[in-house]
Structures are given as C-alpha cells and as structure tokens.
Amino acid sequence: MATKVATKIELQFGDHAVSEDELVTRAKKAYGKKDIKTLNIYVKPEEYKVYYVVNDEITGSYDL
C-alpha cells in the first residue's frame, strides 16, 4: 500500500506567487455553482490567465 504524500504546489512567475488552493478556490468562485464533480485547471502565466473545465464539459477562465 502506497503512503500518501503531503504536497504543496505554488506557481511562481515574475513577482507573483499563487498557491494550488488559491487557484482551486478562485476557479470554484468563477464557476459559481456547487455541482462540481471534477475540476481541471490550466495556468497560462504568459497570458496571466487561468482556464478551467468543470465536470469535463463546462469551461471558463479568470485572470491571475
């Protein structure tokens, strides 16, 4: 049985830093509904954008 590893992810670019928790929280807020089963997040620092896909069908984005 594999042991669960505690992880921390932080995206750093230029003089900005964004945690994984913040990316998820902001995507959920941008989506605005509670019926989230899956959430995929794609970060494009060069565009200062975060794109997300909810439940493999609903897409959206927000600025970093």
mmCIF file of C-alpha atoms in Angstrom, residues 21-34 36 39 52 54 61-62:
data_model
loop_
_atom_site.group_PDB
_atom_site.id
_atom_site.type_symbol
_atom_site.label_atom_id
_atom_site.label_comp_id
_atom_site.label_asym_id
_atom_site.label_seq_id
_atom_site.Cartn_x
_atom_site.Cartn_y
_atom_site.Cartn_z
ATOM 1 C CA ASP A 21 -5.537 26.169 -3.036
ATOM 2 C CA GLU A 22 -5.979 29.716 -4.326
ATOM 3 C CA LEU A 23 -6.241 28.515 -7.945
ATOM 4 C CA VAL A 24 -8.929 25.995 -6.968
ATOM 5 C CA THR A 25 -10.852 28.452 -4.782
ATOM 6 C CA ARG A 26 -10.882 31.115 -7.496
ATOM 7 C CA ALA A 27 -11.985 28.609 -10.175
ATOM 8 C CA LYS A 28 -14.877 27.447 -7.985
ATOM 9 C CA LYS A 29 -15.888 31.056 -7.338
ATOM 10 C CA ALA A 30 -15.687 31.918 -11.059
ATOM 11 C CA TYR A 31 -17.853 28.881 -11.883
ATOM 12 C CA GLY A 32 -20.353 29.955 -9.238
ATOM 13 C CA LYS A 33 -22.250 26.695 -8.768
ATOM 14 C CA LYS A 34 -21.933 23.824 -6.318
ATOM 15 C CA ILE A 36 -18.629 20.265 -9.222
ATOM 16 C CA LEU A 39 -12.252 20.367 -11.849
ATOM 17 C CA TYR A 52 -10.791 25.620 -16.009
ATOM 18 C CA VAL A 54 -15.844 21.673 -14.703
ATOM 19 C CA SER A 61 -11.355 31.395 -17.241
ATOM 20 C CA TYR A 62 -10.206 34.116 -14.905
#
